[in-house]
Tab-separated table of C-alpha atoms and ligand atoms in Angstrom:
chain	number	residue	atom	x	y	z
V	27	UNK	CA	-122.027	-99.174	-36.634
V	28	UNK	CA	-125.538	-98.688	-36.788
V	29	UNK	CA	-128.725	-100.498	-35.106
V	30	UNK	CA	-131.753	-100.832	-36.729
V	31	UNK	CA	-134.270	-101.405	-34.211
V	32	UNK	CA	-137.257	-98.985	-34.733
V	33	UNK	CA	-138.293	-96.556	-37.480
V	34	UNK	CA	-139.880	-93.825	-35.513
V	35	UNK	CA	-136.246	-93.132	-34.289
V	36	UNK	CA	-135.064	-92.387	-38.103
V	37	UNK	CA	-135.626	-88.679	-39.344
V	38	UNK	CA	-137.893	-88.252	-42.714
V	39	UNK	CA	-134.390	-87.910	-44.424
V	40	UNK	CA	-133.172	-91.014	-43.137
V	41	UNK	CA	-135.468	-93.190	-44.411
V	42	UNK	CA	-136.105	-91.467	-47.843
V	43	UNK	CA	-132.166	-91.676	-48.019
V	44	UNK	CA	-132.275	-95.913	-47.511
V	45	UNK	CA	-135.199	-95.804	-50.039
V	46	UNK	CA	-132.557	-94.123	-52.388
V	47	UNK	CA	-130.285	-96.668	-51.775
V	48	UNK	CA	-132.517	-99.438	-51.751
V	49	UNK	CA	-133.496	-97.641	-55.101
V	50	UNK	CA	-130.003	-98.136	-56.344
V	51	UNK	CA	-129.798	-101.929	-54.936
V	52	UNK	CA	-132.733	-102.292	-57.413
V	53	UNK	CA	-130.743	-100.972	-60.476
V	54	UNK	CA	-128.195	-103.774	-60.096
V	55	UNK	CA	-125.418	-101.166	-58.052
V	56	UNK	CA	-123.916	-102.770	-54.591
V	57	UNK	CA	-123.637	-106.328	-55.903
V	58	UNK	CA	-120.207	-107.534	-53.629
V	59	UNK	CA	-119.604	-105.066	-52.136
V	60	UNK	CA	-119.625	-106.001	-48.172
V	61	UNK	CA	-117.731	-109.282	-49.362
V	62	UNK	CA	-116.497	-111.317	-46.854
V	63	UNK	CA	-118.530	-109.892	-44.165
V	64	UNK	CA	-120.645	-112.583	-41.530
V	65	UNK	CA	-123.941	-112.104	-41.041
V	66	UNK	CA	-126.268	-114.436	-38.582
V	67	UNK	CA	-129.978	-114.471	-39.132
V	68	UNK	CA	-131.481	-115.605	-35.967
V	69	UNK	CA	-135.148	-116.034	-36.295
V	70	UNK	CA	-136.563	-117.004	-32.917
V	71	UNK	CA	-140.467	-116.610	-34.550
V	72	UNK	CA	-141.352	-118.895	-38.363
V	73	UNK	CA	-140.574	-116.870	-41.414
V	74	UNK	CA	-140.156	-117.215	-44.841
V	75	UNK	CA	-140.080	-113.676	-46.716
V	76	UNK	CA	-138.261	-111.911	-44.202
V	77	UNK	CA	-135.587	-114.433	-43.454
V	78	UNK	CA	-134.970	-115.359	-46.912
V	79	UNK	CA	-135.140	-111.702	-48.539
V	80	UNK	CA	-132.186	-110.363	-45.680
V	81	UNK	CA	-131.030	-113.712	-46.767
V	82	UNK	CA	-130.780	-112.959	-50.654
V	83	UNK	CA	-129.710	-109.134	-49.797
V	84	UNK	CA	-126.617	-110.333	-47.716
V	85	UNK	CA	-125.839	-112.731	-50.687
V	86	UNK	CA	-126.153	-109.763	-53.095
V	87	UNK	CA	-123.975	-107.655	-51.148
V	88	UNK	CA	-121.369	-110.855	-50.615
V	89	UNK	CA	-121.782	-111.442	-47.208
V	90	UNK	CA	-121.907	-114.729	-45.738
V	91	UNK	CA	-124.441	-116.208	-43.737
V	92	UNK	CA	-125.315	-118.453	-40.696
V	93	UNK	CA	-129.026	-119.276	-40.182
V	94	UNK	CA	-129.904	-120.330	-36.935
V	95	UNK	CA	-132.448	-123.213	-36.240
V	96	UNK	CA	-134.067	-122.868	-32.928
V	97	UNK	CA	-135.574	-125.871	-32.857
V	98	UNK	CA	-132.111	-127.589	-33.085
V	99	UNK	CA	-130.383	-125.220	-31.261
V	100	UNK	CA	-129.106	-125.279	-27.102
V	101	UNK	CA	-131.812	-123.499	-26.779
V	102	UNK	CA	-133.454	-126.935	-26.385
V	103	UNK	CA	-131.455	-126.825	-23.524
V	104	UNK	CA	-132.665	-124.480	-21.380
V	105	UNK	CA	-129.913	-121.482	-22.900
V	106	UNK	CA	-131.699	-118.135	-23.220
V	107	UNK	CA	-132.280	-115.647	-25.632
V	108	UNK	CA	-129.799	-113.661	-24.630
V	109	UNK	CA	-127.023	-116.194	-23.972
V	110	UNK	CA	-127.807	-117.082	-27.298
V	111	UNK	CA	-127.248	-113.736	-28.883
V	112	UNK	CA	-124.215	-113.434	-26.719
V	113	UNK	CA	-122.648	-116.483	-28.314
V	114	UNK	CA	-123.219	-114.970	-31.781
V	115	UNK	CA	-121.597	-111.489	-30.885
V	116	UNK	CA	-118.654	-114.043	-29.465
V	117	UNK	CA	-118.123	-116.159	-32.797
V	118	UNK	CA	-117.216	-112.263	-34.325
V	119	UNK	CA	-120.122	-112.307	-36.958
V	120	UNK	CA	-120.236	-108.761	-38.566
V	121	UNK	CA	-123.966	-108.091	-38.033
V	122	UNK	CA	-126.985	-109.389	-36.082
V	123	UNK	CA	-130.728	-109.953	-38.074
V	124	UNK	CA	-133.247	-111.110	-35.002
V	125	UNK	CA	-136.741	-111.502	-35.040
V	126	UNK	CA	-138.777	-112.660	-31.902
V	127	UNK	CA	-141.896	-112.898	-30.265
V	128	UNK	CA	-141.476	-110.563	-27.506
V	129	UNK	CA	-142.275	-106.993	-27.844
V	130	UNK	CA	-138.911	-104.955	-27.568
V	131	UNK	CA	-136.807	-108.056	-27.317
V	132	UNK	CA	-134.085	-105.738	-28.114
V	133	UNK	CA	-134.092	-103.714	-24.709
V	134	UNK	CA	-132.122	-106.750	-22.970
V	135	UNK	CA	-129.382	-106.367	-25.797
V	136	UNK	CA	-128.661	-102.466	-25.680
V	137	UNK	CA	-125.397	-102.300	-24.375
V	138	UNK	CA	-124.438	-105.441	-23.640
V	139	UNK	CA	-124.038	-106.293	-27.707
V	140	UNK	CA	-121.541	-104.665	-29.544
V	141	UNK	CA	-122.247	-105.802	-32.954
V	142	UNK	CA	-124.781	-103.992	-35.422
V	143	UNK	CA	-128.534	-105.266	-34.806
V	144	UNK	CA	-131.180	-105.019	-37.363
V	145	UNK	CA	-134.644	-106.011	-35.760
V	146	UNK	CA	-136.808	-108.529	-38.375
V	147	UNK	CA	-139.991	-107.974	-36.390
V	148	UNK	CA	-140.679	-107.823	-32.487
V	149	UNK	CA	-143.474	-108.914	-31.487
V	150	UNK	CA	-146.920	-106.361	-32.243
V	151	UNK	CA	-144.423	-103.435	-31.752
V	152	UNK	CA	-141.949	-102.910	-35.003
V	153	UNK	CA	-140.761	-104.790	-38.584
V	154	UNK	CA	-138.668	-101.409	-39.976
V	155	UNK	CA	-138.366	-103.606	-43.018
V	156	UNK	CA	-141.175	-104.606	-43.573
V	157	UNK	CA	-142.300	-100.691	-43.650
V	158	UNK	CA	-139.526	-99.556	-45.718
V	159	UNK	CA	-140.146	-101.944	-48.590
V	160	UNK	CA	-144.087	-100.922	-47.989
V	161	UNK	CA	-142.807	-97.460	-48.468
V	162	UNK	CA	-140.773	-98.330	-51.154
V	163	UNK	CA	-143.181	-99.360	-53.344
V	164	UNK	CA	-145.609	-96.233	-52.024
V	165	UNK	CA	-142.894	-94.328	-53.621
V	166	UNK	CA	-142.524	-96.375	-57.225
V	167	UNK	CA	-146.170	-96.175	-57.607
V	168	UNK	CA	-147.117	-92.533	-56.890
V	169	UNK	CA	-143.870	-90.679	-56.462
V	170	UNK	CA	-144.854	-89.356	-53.131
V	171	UNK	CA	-146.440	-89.369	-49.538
V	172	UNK	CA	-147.665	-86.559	-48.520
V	173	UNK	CA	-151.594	-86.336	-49.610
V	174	UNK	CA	-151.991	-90.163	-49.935
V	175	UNK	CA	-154.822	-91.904	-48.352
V	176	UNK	CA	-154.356	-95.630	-47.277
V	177	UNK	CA	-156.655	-98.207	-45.210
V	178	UNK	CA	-154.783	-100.782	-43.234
V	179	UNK	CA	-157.440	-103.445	-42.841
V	180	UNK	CA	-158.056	-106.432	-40.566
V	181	UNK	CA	-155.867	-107.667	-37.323
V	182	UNK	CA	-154.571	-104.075	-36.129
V	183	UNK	CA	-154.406	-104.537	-32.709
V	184	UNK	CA	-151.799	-107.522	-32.727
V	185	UNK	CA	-149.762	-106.113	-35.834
V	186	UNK	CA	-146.374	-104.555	-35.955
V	187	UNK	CA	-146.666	-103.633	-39.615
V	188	UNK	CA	-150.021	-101.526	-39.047
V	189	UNK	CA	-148.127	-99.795	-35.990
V	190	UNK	CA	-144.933	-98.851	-37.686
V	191	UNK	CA	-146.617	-98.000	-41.107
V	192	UNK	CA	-148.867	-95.604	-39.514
V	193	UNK	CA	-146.660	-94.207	-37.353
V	194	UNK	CA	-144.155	-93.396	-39.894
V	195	UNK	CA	-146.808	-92.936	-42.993
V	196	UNK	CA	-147.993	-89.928	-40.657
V	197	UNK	CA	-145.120	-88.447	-40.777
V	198	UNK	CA	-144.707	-88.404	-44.164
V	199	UNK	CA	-147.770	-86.325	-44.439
V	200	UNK	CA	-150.036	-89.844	-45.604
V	201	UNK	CA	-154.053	-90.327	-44.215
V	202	UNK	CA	-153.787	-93.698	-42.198
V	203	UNK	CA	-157.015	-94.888	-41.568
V	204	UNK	CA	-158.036	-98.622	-40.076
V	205	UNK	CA	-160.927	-100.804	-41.146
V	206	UNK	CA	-161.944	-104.861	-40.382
V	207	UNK	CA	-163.509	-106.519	-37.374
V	208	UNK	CA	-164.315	-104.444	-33.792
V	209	UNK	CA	-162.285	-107.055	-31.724
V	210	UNK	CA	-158.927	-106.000	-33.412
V	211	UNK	CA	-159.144	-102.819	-33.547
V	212	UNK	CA	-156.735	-100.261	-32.239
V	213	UNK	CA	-158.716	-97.087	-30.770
V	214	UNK	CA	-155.655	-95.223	-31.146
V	215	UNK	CA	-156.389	-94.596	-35.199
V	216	UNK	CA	-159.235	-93.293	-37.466
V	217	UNK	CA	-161.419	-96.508	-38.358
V	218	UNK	CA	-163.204	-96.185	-42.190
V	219	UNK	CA	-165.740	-98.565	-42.947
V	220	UNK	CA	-164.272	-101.445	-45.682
V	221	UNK	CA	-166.433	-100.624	-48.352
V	222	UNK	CA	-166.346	-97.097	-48.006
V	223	UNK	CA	-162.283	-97.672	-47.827
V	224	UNK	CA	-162.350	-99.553	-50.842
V	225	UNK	CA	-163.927	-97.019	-52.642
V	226	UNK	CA	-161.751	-93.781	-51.395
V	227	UNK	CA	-158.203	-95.195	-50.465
V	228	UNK	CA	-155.137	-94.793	-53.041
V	229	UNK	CA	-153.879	-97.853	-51.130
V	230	UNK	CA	-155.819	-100.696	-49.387
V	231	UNK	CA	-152.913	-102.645	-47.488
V	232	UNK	CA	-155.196	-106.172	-46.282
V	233	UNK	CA	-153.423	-108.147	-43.093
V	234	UNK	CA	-153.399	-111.486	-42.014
V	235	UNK	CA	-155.404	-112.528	-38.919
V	236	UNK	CA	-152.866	-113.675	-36.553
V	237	UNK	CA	-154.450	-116.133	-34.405
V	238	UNK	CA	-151.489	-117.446	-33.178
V	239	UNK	CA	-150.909	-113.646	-31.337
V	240	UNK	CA	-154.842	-114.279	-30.053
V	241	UNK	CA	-156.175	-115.388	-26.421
V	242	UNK	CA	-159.149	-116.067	-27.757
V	243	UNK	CA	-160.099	-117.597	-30.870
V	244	UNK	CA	-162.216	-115.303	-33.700
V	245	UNK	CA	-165.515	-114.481	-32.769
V	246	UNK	CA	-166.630	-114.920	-36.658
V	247	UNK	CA	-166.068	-117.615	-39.010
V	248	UNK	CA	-164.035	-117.317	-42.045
V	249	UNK	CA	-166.309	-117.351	-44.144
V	250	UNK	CA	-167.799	-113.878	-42.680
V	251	UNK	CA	-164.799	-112.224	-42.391
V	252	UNK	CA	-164.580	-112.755	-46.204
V	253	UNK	CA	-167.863	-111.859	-46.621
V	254	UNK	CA	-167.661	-108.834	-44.533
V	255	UNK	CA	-163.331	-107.703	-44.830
V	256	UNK	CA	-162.530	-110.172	-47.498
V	257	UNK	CA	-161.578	-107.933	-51.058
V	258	UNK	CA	-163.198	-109.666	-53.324
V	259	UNK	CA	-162.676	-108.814	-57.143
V	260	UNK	CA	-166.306	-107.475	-57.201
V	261	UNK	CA	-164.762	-104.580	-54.315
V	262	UNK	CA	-161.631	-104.824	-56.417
V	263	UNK	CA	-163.948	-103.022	-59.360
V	264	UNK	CA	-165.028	-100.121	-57.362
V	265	UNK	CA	-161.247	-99.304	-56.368
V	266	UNK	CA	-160.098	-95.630	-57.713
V	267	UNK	CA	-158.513	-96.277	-60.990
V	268	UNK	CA	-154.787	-95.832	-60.027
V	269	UNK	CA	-155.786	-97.137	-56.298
V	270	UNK	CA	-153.390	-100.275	-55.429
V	271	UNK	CA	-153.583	-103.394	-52.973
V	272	UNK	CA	-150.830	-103.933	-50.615
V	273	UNK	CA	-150.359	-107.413	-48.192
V	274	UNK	CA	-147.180	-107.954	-46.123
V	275	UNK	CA	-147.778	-112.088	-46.473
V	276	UNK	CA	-148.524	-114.240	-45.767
V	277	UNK	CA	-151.563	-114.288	-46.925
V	278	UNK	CA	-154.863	-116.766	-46.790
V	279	UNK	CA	-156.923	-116.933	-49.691
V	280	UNK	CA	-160.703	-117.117	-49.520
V	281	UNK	CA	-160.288	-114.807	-46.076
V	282	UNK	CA	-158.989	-111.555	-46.229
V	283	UNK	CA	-158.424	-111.824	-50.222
V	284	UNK	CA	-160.034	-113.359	-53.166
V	285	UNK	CA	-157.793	-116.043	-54.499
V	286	UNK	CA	-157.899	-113.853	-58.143
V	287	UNK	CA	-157.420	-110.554	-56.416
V	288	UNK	CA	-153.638	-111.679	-55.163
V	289	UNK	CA	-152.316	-111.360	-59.189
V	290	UNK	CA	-154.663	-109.033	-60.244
V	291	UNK	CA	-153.640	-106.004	-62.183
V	292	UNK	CA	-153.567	-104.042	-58.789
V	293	UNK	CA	-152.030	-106.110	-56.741
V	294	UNK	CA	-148.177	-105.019	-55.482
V	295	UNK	CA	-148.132	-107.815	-53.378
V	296	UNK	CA	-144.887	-109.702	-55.489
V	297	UNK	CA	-143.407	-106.301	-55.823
V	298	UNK	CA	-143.470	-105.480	-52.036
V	299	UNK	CA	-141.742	-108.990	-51.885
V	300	UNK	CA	-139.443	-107.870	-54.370
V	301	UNK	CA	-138.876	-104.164	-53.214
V	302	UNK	CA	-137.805	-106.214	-49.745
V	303	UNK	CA	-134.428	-107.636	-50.896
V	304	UNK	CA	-133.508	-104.274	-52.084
V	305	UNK	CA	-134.142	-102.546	-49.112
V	306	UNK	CA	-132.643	-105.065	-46.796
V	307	UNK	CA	-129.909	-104.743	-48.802
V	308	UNK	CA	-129.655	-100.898	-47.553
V	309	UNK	CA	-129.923	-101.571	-44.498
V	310	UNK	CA	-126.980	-103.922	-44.304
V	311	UNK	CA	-124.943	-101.263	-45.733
V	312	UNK	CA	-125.696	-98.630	-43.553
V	313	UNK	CA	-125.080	-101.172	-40.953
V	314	UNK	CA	-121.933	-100.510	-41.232
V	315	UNK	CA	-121.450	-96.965	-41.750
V	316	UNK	CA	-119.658	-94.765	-39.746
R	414	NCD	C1	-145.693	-110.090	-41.237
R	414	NCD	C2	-144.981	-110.289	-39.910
R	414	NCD	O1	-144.317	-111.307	-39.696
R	414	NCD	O2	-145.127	-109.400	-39.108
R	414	NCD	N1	-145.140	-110.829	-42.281
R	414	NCD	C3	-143.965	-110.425	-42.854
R	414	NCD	O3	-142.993	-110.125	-42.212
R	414	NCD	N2	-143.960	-110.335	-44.195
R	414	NCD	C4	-147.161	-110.217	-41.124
R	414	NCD	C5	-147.759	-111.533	-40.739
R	414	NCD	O4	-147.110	-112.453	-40.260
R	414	NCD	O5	-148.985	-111.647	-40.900
């Protein structure tokens, strides 16, 4: 039984070994094979890609599947997250998918939940999944890591993808680099100005503004954040030729990307969409390894 809580506690082999495997998912291999097993997908925080791609990837492997509603839930009641959790472990399901608000929601469970637990995003701290289908299609495209240059641009301070992609793209010997507005940015990294990112990066991976993560609301409008962060097809054209554009989604046209740029020849975004049953999949099969 095996959790799945952050990346930066997987070795470099680990996770190049569930890309393999994802890898495999992709070529049609794994199809029923964890029939019969129960798997609950309780999303505490909206989603559609992530709950609906572990969804598809448990259906792939055979698994059945309980998705919990929240909203009509005990939880209406007063019951708490982890009584909640509890009651899932208690019904026998085979594995646990959560995703919540809170960073590290996971720290109340070690030890008291005996089932595997695959973490769908924690608050500003960690989405594994998310990374490993980012990585995923890293790998498709260039056939490597180490050497690659990539901008993660826009709301970094209040984003677990930028945290675990950088932390982990490090590792596998990428530059990480951080553009978009002063007011979410995370001193921690190596800004790049956008146009000069643009221009250099082999990937430019654009984020959502999260406003509902924000105290306050953006100090600029829209309309300048487009102007200023948006990629527009006229930045698409100064890209490096074989230079692709990333997005986790969901994404808002007309703010951080052109409306043409999300189909446009170097867009991944579908295929990082695509990449994520495959490696949810994997995950749910080492799961349950020994
Ligand atoms: C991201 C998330 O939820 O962290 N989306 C996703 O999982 N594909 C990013 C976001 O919500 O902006």
């Amino acid at each position: 039984m095996k959790d799945l809580l952050q990346l930066s506690t997987l070795s470099v082999e680990e996770i190049q070994h569930i890309l393999d495997v994802a890898e495999l998912c992709r070529q049609g291999e794994m199809i029923d094979s964890e029939k019969g097993r129960i798997v609950a997908n309780l999303f505490f925080e909206p989603s559609t890609r992530t709950q609906y791609s572990f969804n598809t990837a448990q259906l792939k492997l055979g698994c059945k599947v309980i998705n919990f509603n929240a909203q009509a839930s005990s939880m209406q009641k007063g019951e708490s997250f982890y009584d909640t959790v509890k009651t899932f472990e208690s019904f026998g399901v085979d594995a646990l998918v959560i995703r919540d608000r809170k960073d590290e929601y996971y720290r109340e469970l070690i030890g008291r939940i005996h089932v595997p637990l695959l973490n769908a995003g924690d608050g500003k701290k960690d989405h594994p999944t998310q990374s490993l289908l980012d990585l995923m299609t890293i790998r498709q495209e260039f056939g490597r890591f180490e050497g690659l240059n990539i901008a993660i641009v826009g709301d970094i301070k209040y984003s677990r993808v930028a945290h675990t992609n950088i932390e982990v793209m490090q590792r596998l010997g990428m530059h990480c680099y951080v553009s978009g507005p002063q007011e979410y940015r995370d001193e921690q990294f190596d800004y790049i100005d956008f146009d000069q990112a643009v221009r250099q990066m082999d990937v430019i991976m654009l984020l959502r503004v999260q406003h509902e993560r924000h105290e306050q609301a953006m100090s600029i409008s829209t309309q300048e954040y487009h102007q200023k962060y948006g990629l527009t097809m006229e930045r698409v054209n100064t890209m490096k030729e074989k230079a692709i554009i990333m997005h986790p989604a969901p994404f808002n046209r007309g703010v951080e990307i052109a409306d043409e740029v999300v189909e446009c020849e170097k867009s991944r975004i579908f295929k990082q969409i695509h990449n994520g049953v495959f490696v949810r999949m994997a995950v749910l099969k080492r799961a349950w390894e020994d």
